[in-house]
């Protein structure tokens, strides 16, 4: 016979264990795209084509705030689905799971149609890095006209991570087209912009000026005529690892990764990093950013967008762990959910 005391002890143990299981299951990002990922106020997270900045103990997730109707621009020889420019959203989090909406840190500018941020234009793939010398937060983004003929890189700056950022304008770096892009800040403080150029045929890697607000003369042309988009980069074991997508508008295709000893190249293509169900279609996602998790050894999260091309606002996210094999060799296996360690 169990004594009352023993039963009580077993009960307490059950309650404690149950609590732990719940706490553990709460540390999971679901990759099921049936449900929305909600922010701390219960609204779907709206930060597409985004990237994450870790600054002083907080993660800041910046992305395209897509709202309103998706329309198909007539007269294009490709499926040019678009939403109006609303701006760049920012969400903050301490644990990568619970995200607080910090508002639009760069806002669309109705009024003058010639303004880059006018709703009728295109603003995509914003990324923010911190310049510890100037103490400024610098945002780079793809700026375009609705038909994607402008192909420019836009830049904005702010004293705080949560805005409001001041838009400084756009340009074609090295007089070359600039569309899908990311920004990488290296361990030595130098920063680089990686962007699809020459009508998306060739990927440029260009060093930013010391204040990160412009480009130095140094740049390289990579994967010539290979049409790579959606660049996402990280560094492990002294190797740079660059994941890209193919070029098929909002439709999924096979990802590819390359490794290099220097960020400016030369890059060696390894192949598709994705494994498991639908790996040949990047799990129906497209790369946007690779996040090194703060304070964790070799723990990287690959972030993908799962585009809903006819209703872009409803696009979802896929977050997967990156397995580091060796010497920069990686694998991104499909997981129904990602456990945040
Ligand atoms: C994708 C690109 C997106 C967006 C889209 C427009 O290939 O990665 O950022 O530009 O095309 O169709």
Coordinates of C-alpha atoms and ligand atoms in Angstrom, one line a residue:
X1 CA 0.0 0.0 0.0
X2 CA 1.3 3.5 -0.9
X3 CA 1.2 5.9 1.9
X4 CA -0.6 9.3 1.5
X5 CA 2.9 10.9 1.7
X6 CA 4.2 8.7 -1.2
X7 CA 1.1 9.4 -3.4
X8 CA 1.6 13.1 -2.7
X9 CA 5.2 12.9 -3.7
X10 CA 4.3 11.0 -7.0
X11 CA 1.7 13.7 -7.7
X12 CA 4.2 16.5 -7.2
X13 CA 6.7 14.7 -9.5
X14 CA 4.0 14.4 -12.2
X15 CA 3.1 18.0 -11.9
X16 CA 6.8 19.1 -12.2
X17 CA 7.5 16.7 -15.0
X18 CA 4.4 17.8 -16.9
X19 CA 5.4 21.4 -16.5
X20 CA 8.9 20.6 -17.9
X21 CA 7.4 18.8 -20.9
X22 CA 5.1 21.8 -21.6
X23 CA 8.0 24.2 -21.1
X24 CA 10.1 22.1 -23.6
X25 CA 7.3 22.0 -26.1
X26 CA 7.1 25.7 -25.9
X27 CA 10.6 26.0 -27.1
X28 CA 9.6 24.8 -30.5
X29 CA 9.2 26.7 -33.8
X30 CA 6.7 24.8 -35.8
X31 CA 7.4 24.5 -39.5
X32 CA 3.8 23.5 -40.2
X33 CA 2.6 26.2 -42.5
X34 CA -1.1 25.5 -41.7
X35 CA -1.0 27.9 -38.7
X36 CA 0.4 31.4 -38.4
X37 CA 3.4 32.2 -36.2
X38 CA 1.9 34.7 -33.8
X39 CA 3.7 37.7 -32.2
X40 CA 3.2 38.4 -28.5
X41 CA 0.1 40.4 -29.2
X42 CA -1.5 37.4 -31.1
X43 CA -1.0 38.8 -34.6
X44 CA 0.7 36.9 -37.4
X45 CA 4.4 37.8 -37.7
X46 CA 4.8 39.9 -40.8
X47 CA 8.5 40.1 -41.6
X48 CA 9.3 38.5 -45.0
X49 CA 12.6 38.2 -46.8
X50 CA 14.0 39.2 -43.5
X51 CA 17.1 38.9 -41.4
X52 CA 18.0 39.0 -37.7
X53 CA 20.4 41.3 -35.8
X54 CA 21.5 40.2 -32.3
X55 CA 22.4 43.3 -30.3
X56 CA 23.1 43.5 -26.5
X57 CA 21.1 40.4 -25.5
X58 CA 18.1 41.0 -27.8
X59 CA 17.3 39.6 -31.3
X60 CA 15.7 42.0 -33.8
X61 CA 13.9 40.5 -36.7
X62 CA 13.5 42.9 -39.7
X63 CA 11.5 42.0 -42.8
X64 CA 9.1 43.1 -45.5
X65 CA 5.8 44.1 -44.0
X66 CA 3.4 42.8 -46.7
X67 CA -0.1 44.0 -46.3
X68 CA -3.1 44.4 -48.6
X69 CA -4.0 42.9 -51.8
X70 CA -1.6 40.9 -53.9
X71 CA -1.9 41.9 -57.6
X72 CA -0.3 40.6 -60.8
X73 CA 1.4 43.3 -62.7
X74 CA 0.1 43.1 -66.3
X75 CA 2.4 43.1 -69.4
X76 CA 5.4 41.2 -67.8
X77 CA 6.9 38.0 -69.3
X78 CA 7.0 36.5 -65.8
X79 CA 4.6 36.2 -62.9
X80 CA 5.1 39.6 -61.3
X81 CA 2.9 39.3 -58.2
X82 CA 3.3 42.3 -55.9
X83 CA 1.9 44.1 -52.8
X84 CA 2.3 47.8 -52.2
X85 CA 5.3 48.9 -50.1
X86 CA 4.2 49.3 -46.5
X87 CA 7.6 49.4 -45.0
X88 CA 10.0 47.3 -42.9
X89 CA 8.8 45.7 -39.7
X90 CA 10.8 44.9 -36.7
X91 CA 10.1 42.3 -34.0
X92 CA 12.2 41.9 -30.8
X93 CA 12.8 38.7 -28.8
X94 CA 15.1 37.4 -26.1
X95 CA 14.5 33.7 -26.9
X96 CA 13.8 33.5 -30.6
X97 CA 10.3 32.2 -29.9
X98 CA 8.3 35.1 -28.5
X99 CA 8.4 38.1 -30.7
X100 CA 7.2 41.5 -29.8
X101 CA 6.1 43.8 -32.7
X102 CA 8.2 47.0 -32.5
X103 CA 6.3 48.6 -35.4
X104 CA 7.3 49.7 -38.8
X105 CA 10.9 51.0 -38.4
X106 CA 11.0 52.3 -42.0
X107 CA 7.6 53.3 -43.4
X108 CA 6.2 53.4 -46.9
X109 CA 5.8 57.0 -48.2
X110 CA 2.5 57.7 -50.0
X111 CA 2.5 61.0 -51.9
X112 CA 5.4 61.4 -54.3
X113 CA 5.5 58.4 -56.7
X114 CA 9.2 59.1 -57.4
X115 CA 10.0 58.4 -53.8
X116 CA 11.7 54.9 -53.5
X117 CA 9.4 54.1 -50.6
X118 CA 6.2 55.0 -52.4
X119 CA 3.6 52.1 -52.1
X120 CA 3.7 51.6 -55.9
X121 CA 7.4 50.6 -55.8
X122 CA 9.2 47.5 -54.4
X123 CA 11.1 47.1 -51.1
X124 CA 12.5 43.7 -50.4
X125 CA 15.0 41.7 -48.3
X126 CA 15.9 44.3 -45.7
X127 CA 18.9 43.5 -43.5
X128 CA 20.3 45.5 -40.6
X129 CA 23.8 45.5 -39.1
X130 CA 25.3 47.6 -36.3
X131 CA 28.4 49.7 -36.8
X132 CA 30.3 49.8 -33.6
X133 CA 32.5 52.7 -34.7
X134 CA 29.7 55.1 -35.7
X135 CA 27.2 53.5 -33.2
X136 CA 24.6 53.5 -36.0
X137 CA 22.2 50.7 -37.1
X138 CA 22.4 50.4 -40.9
X139 CA 19.7 48.9 -43.1
X140 CA 20.2 47.8 -46.7
X141 CA 17.4 46.7 -48.9
X142 CA 16.4 45.9 -52.5
X143 CA 14.6 48.9 -54.0
X144 CA 12.8 48.6 -57.3
X145 CA 10.0 49.9 -59.5
X146 CA 6.9 47.7 -59.8
X147 CA 8.3 46.1 -62.9
X148 CA 11.7 45.5 -61.3
X149 CA 13.6 47.6 -63.8
X150 CA 15.2 50.0 -61.4
X151 CA 17.3 47.3 -59.6
X152 CA 18.9 49.4 -56.9
X153 CA 20.2 49.0 -53.4
X154 CA 18.6 51.3 -50.8
X155 CA 20.1 52.3 -47.4
X156 CA 18.7 53.7 -44.2
X157 CA 20.2 54.5 -40.8
X158 CA 19.2 54.9 -37.2
X159 CA 20.6 55.5 -33.7
X160 CA 18.5 52.7 -32.2
X161 CA 17.5 49.2 -33.4
X162 CA 13.8 49.9 -33.2
X163 CA 13.7 53.0 -35.5
X164 CA 12.5 55.0 -37.0
X165 CA 15.2 54.6 -39.7
X166 CA 16.1 57.6 -41.9
X167 CA 16.1 56.6 -45.5
X168 CA 19.2 57.9 -47.3
X169 CA 18.4 56.9 -50.9
X170 CA 19.3 54.1 -53.4
X171 CA 21.9 53.5 -56.0
X172 CA 23.3 50.8 -58.3
X173 CA 26.6 49.8 -56.6
X174 CA 29.5 49.8 -59.1
X175 CA 26.9 51.0 -61.7
X176 CA 25.5 47.4 -61.7
X177 CA 22.0 46.2 -61.0
X178 CA 21.2 45.1 -57.5
X179 CA 18.2 43.0 -56.6
X180 CA 18.0 40.1 -54.0
X181 CA 20.5 41.0 -51.3
X182 CA 21.9 40.4 -47.9
X183 CA 24.5 42.1 -45.7
X184 CA 27.2 40.3 -43.8
X185 CA 29.4 41.8 -41.0
X186 CA 32.6 39.9 -40.6
X187 CA 34.5 39.3 -37.3
X188 CA 37.0 42.0 -38.2
X189 CA 34.2 44.6 -38.5
X190 CA 34.2 44.8 -42.3
X191 CA 30.8 44.5 -43.9
X192 CA 29.8 43.3 -47.3
X193 CA 26.7 43.4 -49.5
X194 CA 25.9 40.3 -51.5
X195 CA 23.5 40.9 -54.3
X196 CA 22.1 39.5 -57.5
X197 CA 23.3 41.6 -60.4
X198 CA 23.4 41.7 -64.2
X199 CA 19.7 40.8 -64.5
X200 CA 20.2 38.3 -61.7
X201 CA 22.7 36.3 -63.8
X202 CA 25.7 37.0 -61.5
X203 CA 26.1 37.4 -57.8
X204 CA 28.2 40.4 -56.7
X205 CA 30.0 40.6 -53.3
X206 CA 31.0 44.1 -52.5
X207 CA 32.7 45.6 -49.4
X208 CA 30.9 48.4 -47.7
X209 CA 32.6 51.6 -46.7
X210 CA 33.8 51.9 -43.0
X211 CA 30.5 53.6 -42.0
X212 CA 28.6 50.9 -43.9
X213 CA 26.6 53.5 -45.8
X214 CA 28.2 53.0 -49.2
X215 CA 30.5 50.7 -51.2
X216 CA 34.2 50.6 -51.4
X217 CA 35.8 49.9 -54.8
X218 CA 36.4 46.2 -54.0
X219 CA 33.9 43.8 -55.3
X220 CA 33.8 40.4 -57.1
X221 CA 31.5 38.8 -59.6
X222 CA 30.6 35.2 -58.6
X223 CA 28.6 32.3 -60.1
X224 CA 28.7 34.1 -63.4
X225 CA 25.5 33.4 -65.5
X226 CA 24.3 30.9 -62.9
X227 CA 21.3 33.0 -61.9
X228 CA 21.5 32.8 -58.1
X229 CA 19.2 34.7 -55.8
X230 CA 18.2 34.9 -52.1
X231 CA 21.7 34.9 -50.6
X232 CA 22.2 33.8 -47.0
X233 CA 25.7 33.5 -45.5
X234 CA 27.5 32.4 -42.4
X235 CA 31.0 31.5 -41.4
X236 CA 32.0 28.3 -39.6
X237 CA 35.4 26.6 -39.2
X238 CA 37.0 29.6 -41.0
X239 CA 35.0 28.9 -44.1
X240 CA 32.3 31.1 -45.5
X241 CA 29.2 29.2 -46.4
X242 CA 26.7 30.8 -48.9
X243 CA 23.3 29.4 -49.5
X244 CA 21.3 30.7 -52.5
X245 CA 18.2 29.8 -54.5
X246 CA 17.7 29.5 -58.2
X247 CA 15.8 32.2 -60.1
X248 CA 12.0 31.4 -60.5
X249 CA 10.2 34.4 -59.0
X250 CA 8.0 33.4 -56.1
X251 CA 8.1 29.7 -57.1
X252 CA 10.3 27.3 -55.2
X253 CA 13.4 25.7 -56.7
X254 CA 16.4 23.8 -55.6
X255 CA 18.8 25.5 -53.2
X256 CA 22.6 25.4 -53.6
X257 CA 25.5 26.2 -51.4
X258 CA 29.1 27.1 -51.9
X259 CA 32.1 27.6 -49.6
X260 CA 35.1 29.9 -49.7
X261 CA 38.1 30.8 -47.6
X262 CA 37.6 34.5 -48.4
X263 CA 34.3 36.2 -48.5
X264 CA 35.2 37.8 -51.9
X265 CA 35.8 34.3 -53.3
X266 CA 36.7 32.1 -55.0
X267 CA 33.6 30.1 -54.2
X268 CA 33.4 26.4 -54.7
X269 CA 29.9 25.1 -55.3
X270 CA 29.1 22.0 -53.2
X271 CA 25.4 21.3 -54.1
X272 CA 22.0 21.2 -52.5
X273 CA 22.3 21.5 -48.7
X274 CA 18.7 20.4 -48.1
X275 CA 17.8 16.8 -47.4
X276 CA 14.6 14.9 -46.7
X277 CA 11.0 15.5 -47.9
X278 CA 10.9 18.1 -50.8
X279 CA 14.6 18.9 -50.6
X280 CA 14.7 19.4 -54.3
X281 CA 12.2 22.3 -53.8
X282 CA 13.9 23.7 -50.7
X283 CA 10.9 22.4 -48.8
X284 CA 8.8 24.9 -50.8
X285 CA 10.7 27.7 -49.2
X286 CA 13.4 30.2 -50.3
X287 CA 16.5 31.2 -48.3
X288 CA 16.6 34.6 -46.6
X289 CA 19.1 34.5 -43.7
X290 CA 21.3 32.3 -41.6
X291 CA 21.4 33.1 -37.9
X292 CA 24.3 32.1 -35.6
X293 CA 22.5 31.6 -32.3
X294 CA 24.2 33.8 -29.6
X295 CA 26.4 32.0 -27.1
X296 CA 25.9 28.6 -28.7
X297 CA 28.8 26.8 -30.4
X298 CA 28.1 26.0 -34.0
X299 CA 24.3 26.4 -33.7
X300 CA 23.0 28.0 -36.8
X301 CA 19.4 28.5 -37.9
X302 CA 18.6 28.7 -41.6
X303 CA 15.6 30.9 -42.3
X304 CA 13.4 30.5 -45.3
X305 CA 10.3 32.2 -46.7
X306 CA 7.4 30.1 -47.8
X307 CA 5.9 32.4 -50.3
X308 CA 2.1 32.5 -51.0
X309 CA 2.5 34.2 -54.4
X310 CA -1.2 35.1 -54.9
X311 CA -1.6 36.4 -51.3
X312 CA 1.9 37.4 -50.3
X313 CA 0.8 38.7 -46.9
X314 CA 0.0 35.1 -46.0
X315 CA 3.5 33.9 -46.7
X316 CA 5.0 31.7 -43.9
X317 CA 8.4 30.9 -42.5
X318 CA 10.5 27.8 -42.2
X319 CA 13.3 27.7 -39.7
X320 CA 15.7 24.7 -39.8
X321 CA 18.9 23.8 -38.0
X322 CA 22.1 23.6 -40.0
X323 CA 24.2 20.5 -39.5
X324 CA 27.9 21.2 -39.8
X325 CA 29.5 18.1 -41.3
X326 CA 33.2 19.3 -41.6
X327 CA 35.3 21.8 -43.4
X328 CA 32.4 24.0 -44.2
X329 CA 30.3 21.0 -45.5
X330 CA 26.7 21.4 -44.3
X331 CA 23.3 19.8 -44.4
X332 CA 19.9 21.3 -43.8
X333 CA 17.5 18.4 -43.0
X334 CA 13.8 18.8 -43.0
X335 CA 12.2 19.0 -39.6
X336 CA 8.5 19.5 -38.8
X337 CA 9.7 21.8 -36.0
X338 CA 12.8 23.4 -34.7
X339 CA 13.7 23.1 -31.1
X340 CA 15.4 26.2 -29.9
X341 CA 18.2 25.1 -27.6
Ligands
LIG1 C1 12.2 36.2 -56.1 C2 13.0 37.0 -55.1 C3 12.1 37.7 -54.2 C4 11.2 38.6 -55.1 C5 10.5 37.7 -56.1 C6 9.7 38.6 -57.1 O1 13.0 35.4 -56.9 O2 13.9 36.1 -54.4 O3 12.8 38.4 -53.3 O4 12.0 39.5 -55.7 O5 11.4 37.0 -56.9 O6 9.0 37.7 -58.0

